[in-house]
Each structure stands twice: as structure tokens, then as C-alpha cells.
Amino acid sequence: TEKLVISDFDPLQRKNWYVTKKGIYYRAKSKQKQGIQFYDFTTSQTDLVIADIPKQGNQFTLSRDNAKILFSRQHIAKTDIVLARKK
């Protein structure tokens, strides 16, 4: 049996989502929810984990313990990798 769990997934971000034991991290296509979202398997709720910051890239990854999110951020002619703690 199939069950729709995320209806606002951005298809342009099809490579930018991660499944963990507790849920799914992804980018929503909604302009009101800009940033990285988390869908919780237990509660079936979605929360904004980290809001987009200026010049943030679309790609992100999680630390091994899922406590931190790493993403890219562009500066004029270079790109940095930034480590951010989840809320």
C-alpha cells in the first residue's frame, strides 16, 4: 500500500532529500516554506528545520549523527561549505 507523505516536495530538488530512521529532510516547493523541512514519521508533521539564508545553495547533507546540516553558500566568485545546527 502506498501513502503520500509529502505533497509539497520540489521536483527541482529531486536529489536533495534524505531519509533517516525518524523522518525525511527535504526542500518544499512552497514559497512560504523556504528552507529545509523535516517530515516526522511518528507524528506525520512537517517542520522547518533551517530557513534559507542569502546565497544558500540547494544541496545539503546531514552529519552522521543527524545533529547538523551542511550546505553550500555562494560568494561572488567562490563557494563555501557551512555547518549549521538544527533547531
XYZ file of N, CA, C and O in Angstrom:
348
model
N 0.836 -1.175 0.000
C 0.000 0.000 0.000
C 0.885 1.244 0.000
O 1.836 1.318 0.765
N 0.527 2.214 -0.814
C 1.258 3.473 -0.862
C 0.549 4.527 -0.034
O -0.665 4.507 0.108
N 1.346 5.471 0.505
C 0.795 6.568 1.289
C 1.569 7.837 0.931
O 2.805 7.865 1.035
N 0.877 8.878 0.514
C 1.509 10.153 0.224
C 1.885 10.814 1.544
O 1.024 11.046 2.395
N 3.167 11.107 1.747
C 3.604 11.726 2.996
C 4.062 13.173 2.806
O 4.008 13.961 3.738
N 4.533 13.531 1.608
C 4.977 14.898 1.345
C 4.369 15.343 0.023
O 4.748 14.861 -1.033
N 3.435 16.275 0.095
C 2.758 16.726 -1.118
C 3.385 17.984 -1.711
O 3.079 18.345 -2.839
N 4.255 18.655 -0.959
C 4.843 19.899 -1.467
C 6.336 19.767 -1.769
O 7.084 20.734 -1.737
N 6.784 18.556 -2.094
C 8.178 18.326 -2.467
C 8.482 19.042 -3.772
O 7.715 18.988 -4.726
N 9.615 19.738 -3.827
C 10.013 20.472 -5.022
C 10.689 19.511 -6.001
O 11.776 19.012 -5.717
N 10.083 19.233 -7.155
C 10.680 18.287 -8.100
C 12.039 18.737 -8.621
O 12.840 17.911 -9.046
N 12.332 20.028 -8.573
C 13.647 20.504 -8.987
C 14.724 20.104 -7.977
O 15.909 20.166 -8.261
N 14.295 19.684 -6.798
C 15.215 19.262 -5.737
C 15.249 17.746 -5.587
O 15.533 17.228 -4.517
N 14.973 17.030 -6.644
C 14.823 15.573 -6.569
C 16.048 14.847 -6.014
O 15.940 13.733 -5.533
N 17.218 15.480 -6.029
C 18.417 14.862 -5.461
C 18.709 15.380 -4.053
O 19.658 14.930 -3.423
N 17.912 16.313 -3.579
C 18.188 16.974 -2.303
C 17.179 16.593 -1.230
O 16.409 17.418 -0.754
N 17.175 15.324 -0.865
C 16.345 14.857 0.229
C 17.021 13.654 0.873
O 17.790 12.944 0.225
N 16.784 13.466 2.167
C 17.437 12.403 2.921
C 16.446 11.728 3.846
O 15.659 12.394 4.511
N 16.520 10.410 3.890
C 15.669 9.623 4.784
C 16.513 9.164 5.964
O 17.630 8.679 5.787
N 15.978 9.341 7.173
C 16.627 8.856 8.395
C 15.656 7.913 9.093
O 14.529 7.720 8.630
N 16.061 7.368 10.212
C 15.176 6.488 10.978
C 13.936 7.230 11.473
O 12.885 6.644 11.638
N 14.073 8.555 11.715
C 12.975 9.336 12.287
C 12.116 10.061 11.264
O 10.994 10.457 11.576
N 12.637 10.271 10.049
C 11.840 11.006 9.076
C 12.612 11.372 7.826
O 13.653 10.796 7.536
N 12.102 12.382 7.114
C 12.658 12.787 5.824
C 12.989 14.276 5.848
O 12.142 15.099 6.200
N 14.211 14.619 5.462
C 14.627 16.007 5.267
C 14.486 16.321 3.785
O 14.898 15.515 2.939
N 13.915 17.468 3.445
C 13.682 17.802 2.041
C 13.474 19.305 1.881
O 13.354 20.039 2.854
N 13.416 19.741 0.630
C 13.100 21.133 0.298
C 11.684 21.180 -0.265
O 11.355 20.431 -1.183
N 10.862 22.075 0.268
C 9.482 22.230 -0.198
C 9.450 23.155 -1.413
O 10.325 23.993 -1.589
N 8.414 23.004 -2.240
C 8.277 23.893 -3.388
C 7.510 25.168 -3.034
O 7.495 26.111 -3.797
N 6.907 25.217 -1.873
C 6.143 26.368 -1.421
C 7.055 27.558 -1.132
O 8.073 27.424 -0.458
N 6.692 28.736 -1.614
C 7.472 29.953 -1.345
C 7.374 30.354 0.131
O 8.235 31.039 0.651
N 6.321 29.930 0.823
C 6.156 30.258 2.236
C 7.046 29.394 3.136
O 7.260 29.712 4.290
N 7.543 28.285 2.617
C 8.332 27.349 3.419
C 9.753 27.231 2.872
O 10.229 26.141 2.646
N 10.420 28.327 2.647
C 11.748 28.268 2.054
C 12.777 27.833 3.083
O 12.931 28.462 4.114
N 13.430 26.741 2.783
C 14.430 26.176 3.671
C 14.334 24.668 3.656
O 13.709 24.070 2.783
N 14.961 24.053 4.630
C 14.970 22.596 4.732
C 13.896 22.169 5.721
O 13.855 22.634 6.856
N 13.025 21.294 5.261
C 11.904 20.796 6.061
C 12.227 19.407 6.599
O 13.053 18.692 6.036
N 11.521 19.014 7.654
C 11.642 17.655 8.190
C 10.249 17.081 8.387
O 9.424 17.654 9.099
N 9.997 15.946 7.740
C 8.740 15.213 7.936
C 9.010 14.114 8.945
O 9.873 13.250 8.737
N 8.284 14.126 10.074
C 8.466 13.175 11.159
C 7.553 11.963 10.957
O 6.335 12.107 10.860
N 8.148 10.772 10.875
C 7.358 9.549 10.668
C 6.388 9.287 11.816
O 5.284 8.794 11.604
N 6.783 9.601 13.041
C 5.958 9.310 14.214
C 4.725 10.202 14.293
O 3.618 9.722 14.528
N 4.912 11.505 14.077
C 3.809 12.453 14.247
C 3.107 12.809 12.933
O 2.053 13.436 12.959
N 3.721 12.459 11.807
C 3.216 12.836 10.473
C 3.162 14.360 10.304
O 2.383 14.873 9.516
N 4.005 15.074 11.050
C 4.081 16.530 10.981
C 5.346 16.954 10.244
O 6.355 16.259 10.297
N 5.268 18.119 9.595
C 6.421 18.697 8.912
C 6.779 20.013 9.584
O 5.912 20.828 9.867
N 8.079 20.210 9.837
C 8.562 21.435 10.458
C 9.735 21.984 9.667
O 10.518 21.222 9.085
N 9.874 23.311 9.684
C 11.030 23.958 9.097
C 12.217 23.724 10.035
O 12.163 24.079 11.204
N 13.273 23.109 9.525
C 14.450 22.808 10.336
C 15.441 23.958 10.279
O 15.991 24.371 11.288
N 15.663 24.469 9.079
C 16.565 25.602 8.916
C 16.075 26.437 7.742
O 15.825 25.918 6.661
N 15.878 27.717 8.001
C 15.417 28.619 6.949
C 16.565 28.935 6.000
O 17.733 28.920 6.398
N 16.231 29.199 4.750
C 17.248 29.590 3.786
C 17.908 30.888 4.227
O 17.269 31.757 4.806
N 19.193 30.980 3.963
C 19.936 32.202 4.205
C 20.344 32.768 2.849
O 20.346 32.032 1.853
N 20.683 34.038 2.759
C 21.071 34.597 1.465
C 22.204 33.807 0.809
O 23.143 33.383 1.475
N 22.058 33.562 -0.488
C 23.060 32.877 -1.317
C 23.257 31.411 -0.954
O 24.267 30.810 -1.296
N 22.319 30.811 -0.229
C 22.427 29.399 0.131
C 22.195 28.539 -1.098
O 21.280 28.765 -1.862
N 23.030 27.536 -1.275
C 22.837 26.591 -2.366
C 21.701 25.629 -2.051
O 21.225 25.550 -0.915
N 21.261 24.889 -3.039
C 20.158 23.947 -2.844
C 20.590 22.632 -2.212
O 19.829 21.986 -1.525
N 21.828 22.222 -2.460
C 22.292 20.944 -1.952
C 22.556 21.028 -0.455
O 22.998 22.048 0.053
N 22.290 19.925 0.225
C 22.600 19.831 1.651
C 22.847 18.385 2.004
O 22.508 17.480 1.251
N 23.465 18.165 3.141
C 23.676 16.818 3.646
C 23.605 16.865 5.163
O 23.634 17.938 5.764
N 23.487 15.711 5.780
C 23.387 15.604 7.238
C 24.670 15.018 7.798
O 25.321 14.205 7.143
N 24.999 15.430 9.027
C 26.127 14.797 9.711
C 25.748 13.363 10.035
O 24.573 12.985 10.010
N 26.731 12.558 10.342
C 26.499 11.130 10.609
C 25.475 10.894 11.716
O 24.664 9.985 11.656
N 25.478 11.777 12.745
C 24.539 11.627 13.864
C 23.221 12.380 13.642
O 22.376 12.434 14.526
N 23.059 12.975 12.447
C 21.859 13.740 12.073
C 21.632 14.974 12.931
O 20.543 15.524 12.958
N 22.664 15.442 13.637
C 22.518 16.612 14.505
C 22.835 17.917 13.786
O 22.479 18.983 14.268
N 23.508 17.828 12.636
C 23.922 19.026 11.915
C 23.597 18.891 10.436
O 23.555 17.796 9.897
N 23.384 20.034 9.809
C 23.134 20.097 8.369
C 24.256 20.904 7.742
O 24.611 21.974 8.238
N 24.805 20.386 6.660
C 25.824 21.117 5.916
C 25.246 21.508 4.575
O 24.559 20.708 3.930
N 25.521 22.752 4.144
C 25.034 23.225 2.860
C 26.039 24.207 2.278
O 26.934 24.694 2.981
N 25.901 24.479 1.009
C 26.825 25.414 0.365
C 26.238 26.818 0.374
O 25.024 27.002 0.455
N 27.136 27.808 0.299
C 26.722 29.206 0.210
C 27.687 29.901 -0.741
O 28.897 29.805 -0.581
N 27.153 30.599 -1.716
C 27.982 31.250 -2.721
C 28.395 32.652 -2.308
O 27.620 33.385 -1.708
N 29.617 32.981 -2.638
C 30.161 34.331 -2.511
C 30.714 34.686 -3.882
O 31.381 33.866 -4.504
N 30.486 35.853 -4.334
C 30.854 36.358 -5.656
C 31.482 35.292 -6.561
O 30.824 34.755 -7.415
N 32.739 34.954 -6.388
C 33.387 34.005 -7.303
C 33.806 32.718 -6.607
O 34.540 31.924 -7.150
N 33.335 32.500 -5.392
C 33.709 31.276 -4.684
C 32.503 30.717 -3.942
O 31.490 31.388 -3.786
N 32.608 29.502 -3.478
C 31.544 28.853 -2.716
C 32.131 28.305 -1.429
O 33.206 27.714 -1.442
N 31.436 28.505 -0.319
C 31.845 27.974 0.973
C 30.925 26.828 1.358
O 29.817 26.717 0.850
N 31.382 26.000 2.291
C 30.512 24.992 2.899
C 30.283 25.437 4.333
O 31.235 25.751 5.054
N 29.019 25.462 4.757
C 28.634 25.988 6.064
C 28.023 24.875 6.895
O 27.250 24.064 6.398
N 28.372 24.824 8.178
C 27.819 23.855 9.117
C 26.806 24.575 9.994
O 27.107 25.620 10.564
N 25.590 24.051 10.084
C 24.539 24.687 10.879
C 23.906 23.665 11.813
O 23.650 22.540 11.401
N 23.660 24.052 13.036
C 22.958 23.181 13.981
C 21.468 23.225 13.690
O 20.913 24.268 13.398
N 20.804 22.080 13.824
C 19.363 22.028 13.646
C 18.705 22.634 14.868
O 19.269 22.660 15.950
N 17.451 23.118 14.701
C 16.695 23.696 15.825
C 16.376 22.628 16.844
O 16.197 21.508 16.581
